[in-house]
JSON list of C-alpha atoms in Angstrom, two decimals:
[
{"chain": "E", "resi": 699, "resn": "ALA", "atom": "CA", "xyz": [36.50, -50.77, 38.11]},
{"chain": "E", "resi": 700, "resn": "GLN", "atom": "CA", "xyz": [38.14, -53.52, 36.15]},
{"chain": "E", "resi": 701, "resn": "SER", "atom": "CA", "xyz": [36.34, -55.52, 33.51]},
{"chain": "E", "resi": 702, "resn": "VAL", "atom": "CA", "xyz": [36.99, -57.76, 30.58]},
{"chain": "E", "resi": 703, "resn": "THR", "atom": "CA", "xyz": [34.98, -58.05, 27.37]},
{"chain": "E", "resi": 704, "resn": "GLN", "atom": "CA", "xyz": [35.38, -60.99, 25.05]},
{"chain": "E", "resi": 705, "resn": "LEU", "atom": "CA", "xyz": [33.82, -60.33, 21.67]},
{"chain": "E", "resi": 706, "resn": "GLY", "atom": "CA", "xyz": [32.22, -63.40, 20.19]},
{"chain": "E", "resi": 707, "resn": "SER", "atom": "CA", "xyz": [31.01, -66.13, 22.49]},
{"chain": "E", "resi": 708, "resn": "HIS", "atom": "CA", "xyz": [31.55, -68.69, 19.72]},
{"chain": "E", "resi": 709, "resn": "VAL", "atom": "CA", "xyz": [34.27, -68.76, 17.09]},
{"chain": "E", "resi": 710, "resn": "SER", "atom": "CA", "xyz": [34.66, -71.41, 14.39]},
{"chain": "E", "resi": 711, "resn": "VAL", "atom": "CA", "xyz": [37.76, -71.85, 12.26]},
{"chain": "E", "resi": 712, "resn": "SER", "atom": "CA", "xyz": [38.95, -74.46, 9.84]},
{"chain": "E", "resi": 713, "resn": "GLU", "atom": "CA", "xyz": [41.86, -76.67, 10.77]},
{"chain": "E", "resi": 714, "resn": "GLY", "atom": "CA", "xyz": [45.05, -74.89, 9.73]},
{"chain": "E", "resi": 715, "resn": "ALA", "atom": "CA", "xyz": [43.44, -71.45, 9.69]},
{"chain": "E", "resi": 716, "resn": "LEU", "atom": "CA", "xyz": [44.33, -68.47, 11.84]},
{"chain": "E", "resi": 717, "resn": "VAL", "atom": "CA", "xyz": [42.78, -68.32, 15.28]},
{"chain": "E", "resi": 718, "resn": "LEU", "atom": "CA", "xyz": [41.87, -64.87, 16.61]},
{"chain": "E", "resi": 719, "resn": "LEU", "atom": "CA", "xyz": [40.06, -64.50, 19.92]},
{"chain": "E", "resi": 720, "resn": "ARG", "atom": "CA", "xyz": [39.34, -60.96, 21.03]},
{"chain": "E", "resi": 721, "resn": "CYS", "atom": "CA", "xyz": [39.69, -59.46, 24.48]},
{"chain": "E", "resi": 722, "resn": "ASN", "atom": "CA", "xyz": [39.29, -55.87, 25.57]},
{"chain": "E", "resi": 723, "resn": "TYR", "atom": "CA", "xyz": [39.81, -54.67, 29.08]},
{"chain": "E", "resi": 724, "resn": "SER", "atom": "CA", "xyz": [39.12, -51.64, 31.18]},
{"chain": "E", "resi": 725, "resn": "SER", "atom": "CA", "xyz": [41.43, -50.70, 33.99]},
{"chain": "E", "resi": 726, "resn": "SER", "atom": "CA", "xyz": [42.38, -47.46, 35.65]},
{"chain": "E", "resi": 727, "resn": "VAL", "atom": "CA", "xyz": [45.95, -48.63, 36.12]},
{"chain": "E", "resi": 728, "resn": "PRO", "atom": "CA", "xyz": [48.26, -50.78, 34.00]},
{"chain": "E", "resi": 729, "resn": "PRO", "atom": "CA", "xyz": [46.85, -54.26, 34.44]},
{"chain": "E", "resi": 730, "resn": "TYR", "atom": "CA", "xyz": [48.16, -57.75, 34.32]},
{"chain": "E", "resi": 731, "resn": "LEU", "atom": "CA", "xyz": [46.40, -59.77, 31.64]},
{"chain": "E", "resi": 732, "resn": "PHE", "atom": "CA", "xyz": [45.92, -63.49, 31.23]},
{"chain": "E", "resi": 733, "resn": "TRP", "atom": "CA", "xyz": [44.50, -66.04, 28.85]},
{"chain": "E", "resi": 734, "resn": "TYR", "atom": "CA", "xyz": [43.27, -69.35, 30.21]},
{"chain": "E", "resi": 735, "resn": "VAL", "atom": "CA", "xyz": [41.94, -72.39, 28.34]},
{"chain": "E", "resi": 736, "resn": "GLN", "atom": "CA", "xyz": [39.35, -74.78, 29.68]},
{"chain": "E", "resi": 737, "resn": "TYR", "atom": "CA", "xyz": [38.76, -78.20, 28.17]},
{"chain": "E", "resi": 738, "resn": "PRO", "atom": "CA", "xyz": [35.47, -79.99, 28.88]},
{"chain": "E", "resi": 739, "resn": "ASN", "atom": "CA", "xyz": [35.10, -81.06, 32.49]},
{"chain": "E", "resi": 740, "resn": "GLN", "atom": "CA", "xyz": [38.48, -79.66, 33.42]},
{"chain": "E", "resi": 741, "resn": "GLY", "atom": "CA", "xyz": [39.77, -76.64, 35.29]},
{"chain": "E", "resi": 742, "resn": "LEU", "atom": "CA", "xyz": [41.36, -73.61, 33.71]},
{"chain": "E", "resi": 743, "resn": "GLN", "atom": "CA", "xyz": [44.90, -73.87, 32.40]},
{"chain": "E", "resi": 744, "resn": "LEU", "atom": "CA", "xyz": [47.12, -70.85, 31.93]},
{"chain": "E", "resi": 745, "resn": "LEU", "atom": "CA", "xyz": [48.03, -70.18, 28.29]},
{"chain": "E", "resi": 746, "resn": "LEU", "atom": "CA", "xyz": [49.99, -66.97, 28.75]},
{"chain": "E", "resi": 747, "resn": "LYS", "atom": "CA", "xyz": [50.21, -63.79, 30.77]},
{"chain": "E", "resi": 748, "resn": "TYR", "atom": "CA", "xyz": [51.24, -60.17, 30.32]},
{"chain": "E", "resi": 749, "resn": "THR", "atom": "CA", "xyz": [52.97, -58.55, 33.28]},
{"chain": "E", "resi": 750, "resn": "SER", "atom": "CA", "xyz": [54.26, -55.26, 31.83]},
{"chain": "E", "resi": 751, "resn": "ALA", "atom": "CA", "xyz": [57.32, -56.68, 30.13]},
{"chain": "E", "resi": 752, "resn": "ALA", "atom": "CA", "xyz": [57.28, -57.38, 26.38]},
{"chain": "E", "resi": 753, "resn": "THR", "atom": "CA", "xyz": [53.98, -56.47, 24.74]},
{"chain": "E", "resi": 754, "resn": "LEU", "atom": "CA", "xyz": [54.00, -59.59, 22.58]},
{"chain": "E", "resi": 755, "resn": "VAL", "atom": "CA", "xyz": [53.61, -62.60, 24.83]},
{"chain": "E", "resi": 756, "resn": "LYS", "atom": "CA", "xyz": [54.16, -66.17, 23.72]},
{"chain": "E", "resi": 757, "resn": "GLY", "atom": "CA", "xyz": [52.39, -68.97, 25.47]},
{"chain": "E", "resi": 758, "resn": "ILE", "atom": "CA", "xyz": [51.97, -72.69, 25.31]},
{"chain": "E", "resi": 759, "resn": "ASN", "atom": "CA", "xyz": [50.64, -74.68, 22.34]},
{"chain": "E", "resi": 760, "resn": "GLY", "atom": "CA", "xyz": [51.69, -72.02, 19.82]},
{"chain": "E", "resi": 761, "resn": "PHE", "atom": "CA", "xyz": [49.43, -69.27, 21.14]},
{"chain": "E", "resi": 762, "resn": "GLU", "atom": "CA", "xyz": [50.48, -65.67, 21.54]},
{"chain": "E", "resi": 763, "resn": "ALA", "atom": "CA", "xyz": [48.84, -62.40, 22.51]},
{"chain": "E", "resi": 764, "resn": "GLU", "atom": "CA", "xyz": [49.73, -58.77, 22.05]},
{"chain": "E", "resi": 765, "resn": "PHE", "atom": "CA", "xyz": [49.08, -56.08, 24.61]},
{"chain": "E", "resi": 766, "resn": "LYS", "atom": "CA", "xyz": [47.95, -52.87, 22.91]},
{"chain": "E", "resi": 767, "resn": "LYS", "atom": "CA", "xyz": [47.47, -50.10, 25.43]},
{"chain": "E", "resi": 768, "resn": "SER", "atom": "CA", "xyz": [46.06, -47.64, 22.90]},
{"chain": "E", "resi": 769, "resn": "GLU", "atom": "CA", "xyz": [43.32, -50.12, 22.01]},
{"chain": "E", "resi": 770, "resn": "THR", "atom": "CA", "xyz": [42.97, -51.60, 25.52]},
{"chain": "E", "resi": 771, "resn": "SER", "atom": "CA", "xyz": [43.16, -54.99, 23.88]},
{"chain": "E", "resi": 772, "resn": "PHE", "atom": "CA", "xyz": [44.87, -58.30, 24.49]},
{"chain": "E", "resi": 773, "resn": "HIS", "atom": "CA", "xyz": [43.79, -60.50, 21.59]},
{"chain": "E", "resi": 774, "resn": "LEU", "atom": "CA", "xyz": [44.85, -64.15, 21.44]},
{"chain": "E", "resi": 775, "resn": "THR", "atom": "CA", "xyz": [46.15, -65.60, 18.19]},
{"chain": "E", "resi": 776, "resn": "LYS", "atom": "CA", "xyz": [47.51, -68.81, 16.76]},
{"chain": "E", "resi": 777, "resn": "PRO", "atom": "CA", "xyz": [48.72, -69.04, 13.16]},
{"chain": "E", "resi": 778, "resn": "SER", "atom": "CA", "xyz": [47.34, -72.49, 12.44]},
{"chain": "E", "resi": 779, "resn": "ALA", "atom": "CA", "xyz": [44.46, -74.10, 14.31]},
{"chain": "E", "resi": 780, "resn": "HIS", "atom": "CA", "xyz": [44.64, -77.71, 15.37]},
{"chain": "E", "resi": 781, "resn": "MET", "atom": "CA", "xyz": [41.72, -79.95, 16.25]},
{"chain": "E", "resi": 782, "resn": "SER", "atom": "CA", "xyz": [43.03, -80.16, 19.81]},
{"chain": "E", "resi": 783, "resn": "ASP", "atom": "CA", "xyz": [42.58, -76.38, 20.21]},
{"chain": "E", "resi": 784, "resn": "ALA", "atom": "CA", "xyz": [38.82, -76.78, 20.48]},
{"chain": "E", "resi": 785, "resn": "ALA", "atom": "CA", "xyz": [37.99, -75.53, 23.97]},
{"chain": "E", "resi": 786, "resn": "GLU", "atom": "CA", "xyz": [36.70, -72.57, 25.96]},
{"chain": "E", "resi": 787, "resn": "TYR", "atom": "CA", "xyz": [39.05, -69.62, 26.27]},
{"chain": "E", "resi": 788, "resn": "PHE", "atom": "CA", "xyz": [38.92, -67.01, 29.01]},
{"chain": "E", "resi": 789, "resn": "CYS", "atom": "CA", "xyz": [40.62, -63.65, 29.18]},
{"chain": "E", "resi": 790, "resn": "ALA", "atom": "CA", "xyz": [41.26, -62.26, 32.67]},
{"chain": "E", "resi": 791, "resn": "VAL", "atom": "CA", "xyz": [42.55, -59.01, 34.11]},
{"chain": "E", "resi": 792, "resn": "ARG", "atom": "CA", "xyz": [44.17, -58.33, 37.45]},
{"chain": "E", "resi": 793, "resn": "ALA", "atom": "CA", "xyz": [44.86, -54.83, 38.59]},
{"chain": "E", "resi": 794, "resn": "PRO", "atom": "CA", "xyz": [47.13, -54.04, 41.52]},
{"chain": "E", "resi": 795, "resn": "ASN", "atom": "CA", "xyz": [44.75, -51.46, 42.96]},
{"chain": "E", "resi": 796, "resn": "THR", "atom": "CA", "xyz": [41.96, -54.01, 43.44]},
{"chain": "E", "resi": 797, "resn": "GLY", "atom": "CA", "xyz": [43.68, -56.31, 45.87]},
{"chain": "E", "resi": 798, "resn": "ASN", "atom": "CA", "xyz": [44.94, -58.39, 42.98]},
{"chain": "E", "resi": 799, "resn": "GLN", "atom": "CA", "xyz": [41.51, -59.81, 42.30]},
{"chain": "E", "resi": 800, "resn": "PHE", "atom": "CA", "xyz": [41.03, -61.56, 38.97]},
{"chain": "E", "resi": 801, "resn": "TYR", "atom": "CA", "xyz": [38.17, -60.55, 36.70]},
{"chain": "E", "resi": 802, "resn": "PHE", "atom": "CA", "xyz": [37.31, -63.05, 33.99]},
{"chain": "E", "resi": 803, "resn": "GLY", "atom": "CA", "xyz": [35.53, -62.51, 30.71]},
{"chain": "E", "resi": 804, "resn": "THR", "atom": "CA", "xyz": [32.54, -64.60, 29.76]},
{"chain": "E", "resi": 805, "resn": "GLY", "atom": "CA", "xyz": [34.61, -66.87, 27.57]},
{"chain": "E", "resi": 806, "resn": "THR", "atom": "CA", "xyz": [34.85, -67.76, 23.88]},
{"chain": "E", "resi": 807, "resn": "SER", "atom": "CA", "xyz": [34.12, -71.25, 22.70]},
{"chain": "E", "resi": 808, "resn": "LEU", "atom": "CA", "xyz": [36.44, -72.25, 19.87]},
{"chain": "E", "resi": 809, "resn": "THR", "atom": "CA", "xyz": [35.34, -74.87, 17.38]},
{"chain": "E", "resi": 810, "resn": "VAL", "atom": "CA", "xyz": [37.85, -76.26, 14.88]},
{"chain": "E", "resi": 811, "resn": "ILE", "atom": "CA", "xyz": [36.35, -77.66, 11.70]},
{"chain": "E", "resi": 812, "resn": "PRO", "atom": "CA", "xyz": [38.24, -80.50, 10.03]},
{"chain": "U", "resi": 1134, "resn": "GLU", "atom": "CA", "xyz": [54.16, -82.06, 41.00]},
{"chain": "U", "resi": 1135, "resn": "ALA", "atom": "CA", "xyz": [50.53, -82.69, 41.87]},
{"chain": "U", "resi": 1136, "resn": "GLY", "atom": "CA", "xyz": [48.03, -80.06, 40.83]},
{"chain": "U", "resi": 1137, "resn": "VAL", "atom": "CA", "xyz": [45.10, -78.65, 42.73]},
{"chain": "U", "resi": 1138, "resn": "VAL", "atom": "CA", "xyz": [42.89, -81.48, 43.91]},
{"chain": "U", "resi": 1139, "resn": "GLN", "atom": "CA", "xyz": [39.15, -81.12, 44.35]},
{"chain": "U", "resi": 1140, "resn": "SER", "atom": "CA", "xyz": [36.51, -83.55, 45.50]},
{"chain": "U", "resi": 1141, "resn": "PRO", "atom": "CA", "xyz": [33.96, -84.63, 44.72]},
{"chain": "U", "resi": 1142, "resn": "ARG", "atom": "CA", "xyz": [34.02, -84.02, 40.98]},
{"chain": "U", "resi": 1143, "resn": "TYR", "atom": "CA", "xyz": [30.25, -84.26, 40.73]},
{"chain": "U", "resi": 1144, "resn": "LYS", "atom": "CA", "xyz": [27.49, -83.85, 43.29]},
{"chain": "U", "resi": 1145, "resn": "ILE", "atom": "CA", "xyz": [23.74, -84.09, 42.92]},
{"chain": "U", "resi": 1146, "resn": "ILE", "atom": "CA", "xyz": [21.54, -83.08, 45.82]},
{"chain": "U", "resi": 1147, "resn": "GLU", "atom": "CA", "xyz": [18.00, -81.97, 46.48]},
{"chain": "U", "resi": 1148, "resn": "LYS", "atom": "CA", "xyz": [17.29, -78.38, 47.38]},
{"chain": "U", "resi": 1149, "resn": "LYS", "atom": "CA", "xyz": [17.54, -77.46, 51.05]},
{"chain": "U", "resi": 1150, "resn": "GLN", "atom": "CA", "xyz": [20.18, -80.13, 51.60]},
{"chain": "U", "resi": 1151, "resn": "PRO", "atom": "CA", "xyz": [23.70, -79.23, 52.75]},
{"chain": "U", "resi": 1152, "resn": "VAL", "atom": "CA", "xyz": [26.75, -79.86, 50.58]},
{"chain": "U", "resi": 1153, "resn": "ALA", "atom": "CA", "xyz": [30.48, -79.49, 51.05]},
{"chain": "U", "resi": 1154, "resn": "PHE", "atom": "CA", "xyz": [33.38, -79.27, 48.63]},
{"chain": "U", "resi": 1155, "resn": "TRP", "atom": "CA", "xyz": [37.00, -79.96, 49.43]},
{"chain": "U", "resi": 1156, "resn": "CYS", "atom": "CA", "xyz": [40.15, -78.50, 47.92]},
{"chain": "U", "resi": 1157, "resn": "ASN", "atom": "CA", "xyz": [43.81, -79.32, 48.41]},
{"chain": "U", "resi": 1158, "resn": "PRO", "atom": "CA", "xyz": [46.08, -76.71, 46.81]},
{"chain": "U", "resi": 1159, "resn": "ILE", "atom": "CA", "xyz": [49.49, -77.20, 45.28]},
{"chain": "U", "resi": 1160, "resn": "SER", "atom": "CA", "xyz": [52.10, -77.76, 47.97]},
{"chain": "U", "resi": 1161, "resn": "GLY", "atom": "CA", "xyz": [53.68, -74.50, 49.06]},
{"chain": "U", "resi": 1162, "resn": "HIS", "atom": "CA", "xyz": [50.90, -72.30, 47.70]},
{"chain": "U", "resi": 1163, "resn": "ASN", "atom": "CA", "xyz": [49.82, -69.91, 50.42]},
{"chain": "U", "resi": 1164, "resn": "THR", "atom": "CA", "xyz": [46.93, -68.32, 48.56]},
{"chain": "U", "resi": 1165, "resn": "LEU", "atom": "CA", "xyz": [43.74, -70.26, 47.89]},
{"chain": "U", "resi": 1166, "resn": "TYR", "atom": "CA", "xyz": [40.69, -69.16, 45.95]},
{"chain": "U", "resi": 1167, "resn": "TRP", "atom": "CA", "xyz": [37.17, -70.46, 45.56]},
{"chain": "U", "resi": 1168, "resn": "TYR", "atom": "CA", "xyz": [35.34, -69.47, 42.39]},
{"chain": "U", "resi": 1169, "resn": "LEU", "atom": "CA", "xyz": [31.81, -70.00, 41.13]},
{"chain": "U", "resi": 1170, "resn": "GLN", "atom": "CA", "xyz": [31.37, -70.69, 37.43]},
{"chain": "U", "resi": 1171, "resn": "ASN", "atom": "CA", "xyz": [27.89, -70.62, 35.98]},
{"chain": "U", "resi": 1172, "resn": "LEU", "atom": "CA", "xyz": [27.19, -72.23, 32.65]},
{"chain": "U", "resi": 1173, "resn": "GLY", "atom": "CA", "xyz": [28.52, -70.09, 29.82]},
{"chain": "U", "resi": 1174, "resn": "GLN", "atom": "CA", "xyz": [30.20, -67.65, 32.16]},
{"chain": "U", "resi": 1175, "resn": "GLY", "atom": "CA", "xyz": [33.66, -66.96, 33.46]},
{"chain": "U", "resi": 1176, "resn": "PRO", "atom": "CA", "xyz": [34.66, -67.78, 37.02]},
{"chain": "U", "resi": 1177, "resn": "GLU", "atom": "CA", "xyz": [33.62, -65.34, 39.75]},
{"chain": "U", "resi": 1178, "resn": "LEU", "atom": "CA", "xyz": [35.57, -65.10, 42.97]},
{"chain": "U", "resi": 1179, "resn": "LEU", "atom": "CA", "xyz": [33.78, -66.22, 46.13]},
{"chain": "U", "resi": 1180, "resn": "ILE", "atom": "CA", "xyz": [36.60, -66.05, 48.65]},
{"chain": "U", "resi": 1181, "resn": "ARG", "atom": "CA", "xyz": [40.36, -65.72, 48.81]},
{"chain": "U", "resi": 1182, "resn": "TYR", "atom": "CA", "xyz": [42.61, -67.00, 51.59]},
{"chain": "U", "resi": 1183, "resn": "GLU", "atom": "CA", "xyz": [46.12, -65.94, 52.46]},
{"chain": "U", "resi": 1184, "resn": "ASN", "atom": "CA", "xyz": [47.26, -68.87, 54.56]},
{"chain": "U", "resi": 1185, "resn": "GLU", "atom": "CA", "xyz": [44.37, -69.42, 56.99]},
{"chain": "U", "resi": 1186, "resn": "GLU", "atom": "CA", "xyz": [43.01, -65.88, 56.79]},
{"chain": "U", "resi": 1187, "resn": "ALA", "atom": "CA", "xyz": [40.11, -64.99, 54.54]},
{"chain": "U", "resi": 1188, "resn": "VAL", "atom": "CA", "xyz": [41.31, -61.70, 53.01]},
{"chain": "U", "resi": 1189, "resn": "ASP", "atom": "CA", "xyz": [38.49, -61.21, 50.50]},
{"chain": "U", "resi": 1190, "resn": "ASP", "atom": "CA", "xyz": [35.06, -62.74, 51.06]},
{"chain": "U", "resi": 1191, "resn": "SER", "atom": "CA", "xyz": [33.00, -59.82, 49.82]},
{"chain": "U", "resi": 1192, "resn": "GLN", "atom": "CA", "xyz": [31.30, -61.94, 47.13]},
{"chain": "U", "resi": 1193, "resn": "LEU", "atom": "CA", "xyz": [30.50, -64.89, 49.39]},
{"chain": "U", "resi": 1194, "resn": "PRO", "atom": "CA", "xyz": [26.74, -65.14, 50.18]},
{"chain": "U", "resi": 1195, "resn": "LYS", "atom": "CA", "xyz": [27.23, -65.49, 53.88]},
{"chain": "U", "resi": 1196, "resn": "ASP", "atom": "CA", "xyz": [23.64, -66.42, 54.66]},
{"chain": "U", "resi": 1197, "resn": "ARG", "atom": "CA", "xyz": [24.15, -69.87, 53.18]},
{"chain": "U", "resi": 1198, "resn": "PHE", "atom": "CA", "xyz": [27.80, -70.21, 52.19]},
{"chain": "U", "resi": 1199, "resn": "SER", "atom": "CA", "xyz": [30.73, -70.74, 54.49]},
{"chain": "U", "resi": 1200, "resn": "ALA", "atom": "CA", "xyz": [34.35, -71.65, 54.00]},
{"chain": "U", "resi": 1201, "resn": "GLU", "atom": "CA", "xyz": [37.29, -72.58, 56.14]},
{"chain": "U", "resi": 1202, "resn": "ARG", "atom": "CA", "xyz": [41.00, -73.19, 55.79]},
{"chain": "U", "resi": 1203, "resn": "LEU", "atom": "CA", "xyz": [41.92, -74.09, 59.32]},
{"chain": "U", "resi": 1204, "resn": "LYS", "atom": "CA", "xyz": [45.58, -75.03, 58.96]},
{"chain": "U", "resi": 1205, "resn": "GLY", "atom": "CA", "xyz": [46.33, -72.89, 55.95]},
{"chain": "U", "resi": 1206, "resn": "VAL", "atom": "CA", "xyz": [46.49, -75.85, 53.60]},
{"chain": "U", "resi": 1207, "resn": "ASP", "atom": "CA", "xyz": [43.31, -77.55, 52.41]},
{"chain": "U", "resi": 1208, "resn": "SER", "atom": "CA", "xyz": [39.96, -75.84, 52.42]},
{"chain": "U", "resi": 1209, "resn": "THR", "atom": "CA", "xyz": [36.27, -76.68, 52.56]},
{"chain": "U", "resi": 1210, "resn": "LEU", "atom": "CA", "xyz": [33.41, -74.71, 51.03]},
{"chain": "U", "resi": 1211, "resn": "LYS", "atom": "CA", "xyz": [29.93, -75.42, 52.37]},
{"chain": "U", "resi": 1212, "resn": "ILE", "atom": "CA", "xyz": [26.43, -74.52, 51.27]},
{"chain": "U", "resi": 1213, "resn": "GLN", "atom": "CA", "xyz": [23.55, -74.91, 53.69]},
{"chain": "U", "resi": 1214, "resn": "PRO", "atom": "CA", "xyz": [20.84, -75.05, 52.59]},
{"chain": "U", "resi": 1215, "resn": "ALA", "atom": "CA", "xyz": [21.37, -75.42, 48.85]},
{"chain": "U", "resi": 1216, "resn": "GLU", "atom": "CA", "xyz": [19.03, -73.69, 46.41]},
{"chain": "U", "resi": 1217, "resn": "LEU", "atom": "CA", "xyz": [18.26, -74.47, 42.79]},
{"chain": "U", "resi": 1218, "resn": "GLY", "atom": "CA", "xyz": [20.29, -71.46, 41.69]},
{"chain": "U", "resi": 1219, "resn": "ASP", "atom": "CA", "xyz": [23.41, -72.87, 43.29]},
{"chain": "U", "resi": 1220, "resn": "SER", "atom": "CA", "xyz": [23.79, -75.36, 40.46]},
{"chain": "U", "resi": 1221, "resn": "ALA", "atom": "CA", "xyz": [27.16, -74.50, 38.95]},
{"chain": "U", "resi": 1222, "resn": "VAL", "atom": "CA", "xyz": [30.80, -75.52, 38.88]},
{"chain": "U", "resi": 1223, "resn": "TYR", "atom": "CA", "xyz": [32.82, -74.62, 41.95]},
{"chain": "U", "resi": 1224, "resn": "LEU", "atom": "CA", "xyz": [36.48, -74.09, 41.15]},
{"chain": "U", "resi": 1225, "resn": "CYS", "atom": "CA", "xyz": [39.39, -73.97, 43.53]},
{"chain": "U", "resi": 1226, "resn": "ALA", "atom": "CA", "xyz": [42.66, -72.32, 42.60]},
{"chain": "U", "resi": 1227, "resn": "SER", "atom": "CA", "xyz": [45.92, -71.66, 44.35]},
{"chain": "U", "resi": 1228, "resn": "SER", "atom": "CA", "xyz": [48.99, -69.49, 43.92]},
{"chain": "U", "resi": 1229, "resn": "ILE", "atom": "CA", "xyz": [52.28, -69.04, 45.70]},
{"chain": "U", "resi": 1230, "resn": "GLY", "atom": "CA", "xyz": [51.30, -65.54, 46.72]},
{"chain": "U", "resi": 1231, "resn": "GLY", "atom": "CA", "xyz": [48.40, -63.26, 46.08]},
{"chain": "U", "resi": 1232, "resn": "THR", "atom": "CA", "xyz": [50.05, -61.70, 43.04]},
{"chain": "U", "resi": 1233, "resn": "ASP", "atom": "CA", "xyz": [51.15, -64.84, 41.30]},
{"chain": "U", "resi": 1234, "resn": "THR", "atom": "CA", "xyz": [49.69, -67.05, 38.62]},
{"chain": "U", "resi": 1235, "resn": "GLN", "atom": "CA", "xyz": [46.65, -69.00, 39.73]},
{"chain": "U", "resi": 1236, "resn": "TYR", "atom": "CA", "xyz": [46.46, -72.72, 39.11]},
{"chain": "U", "resi": 1237, "resn": "PHE", "atom": "CA", "xyz": [43.02, -74.25, 38.94]},
{"chain": "U", "resi": 1238, "resn": "GLY", "atom": "CA", "xyz": [41.61, -77.56, 39.99]},
{"chain": "U", "resi": 1239, "resn": "PRO", "atom": "CA", "xyz": [39.15, -79.54, 37.84]},
{"chain": "U", "resi": 1240, "resn": "GLY", "atom": "CA", "xyz": [36.14, -78.20, 39.73]},
{"chain": "U", "resi": 1241, "resn": "THR", "atom": "CA", "xyz": [33.10, -79.72, 41.38]},
{"chain": "U", "resi": 1242, "resn": "ARG", "atom": "CA", "xyz": [29.93, -79.71, 39.31]},
{"chain": "U", "resi": 1243, "resn": "LEU", "atom": "CA", "xyz": [26.94, -79.25, 41.62]},
{"chain": "U", "resi": 1244, "resn": "THR", "atom": "CA", "xyz": [23.42, -80.03, 40.51]},
{"chain": "U", "resi": 1245, "resn": "VAL", "atom": "CA", "xyz": [20.59, -79.05, 42.84]},
{"chain": "U", "resi": 1246, "resn": "LEU", "atom": "CA", "xyz": [17.25, -80.72, 42.09]}
]
């Protein structure tokens, strides 16, 4: 079965500091991995996705994530946090042997302190 | 290009009442998804359509929930009767095909009193 674990339901960083949001997955086959962001009262917006090409994936708004098979991780990072980054972030996994169903983590709420 | 459109954005009803949500996917997207998002949780798939066919409805509580996508474009999700525990955000998403990136609508926030 596929699953996603996001460590830390709430993360606070100072403006300009490194953002690190953690995601670990379990999958019996090489998965596709995604990070979505959700601003208040809005739907989910795709930040980036890993589809078995380069292990370091760059997304929108300066975010990037690295796929590490040995650690079954896909952590999201941004070198310098901006106030506008405050939002809810969801990691998701999709495995080809599950009918391409998405499984989302429980989300991490990012707070940026001025 | 217009995104996924959902209506209404907010709905408040009393328990045992029926409610319906509407979704219009991005033009050309054959695959449509309905998700349930409880407070503090990630979205959970309710049903997935490929064109007008429901290809995965295993998580849809069929005793009270129903969905349709008659012409393979827009879709309606219905709850009848609603229960207190149905209070949540109902998200619609679409993708070109079943293996492609999903694009989400803003959701409908349902409150059942």
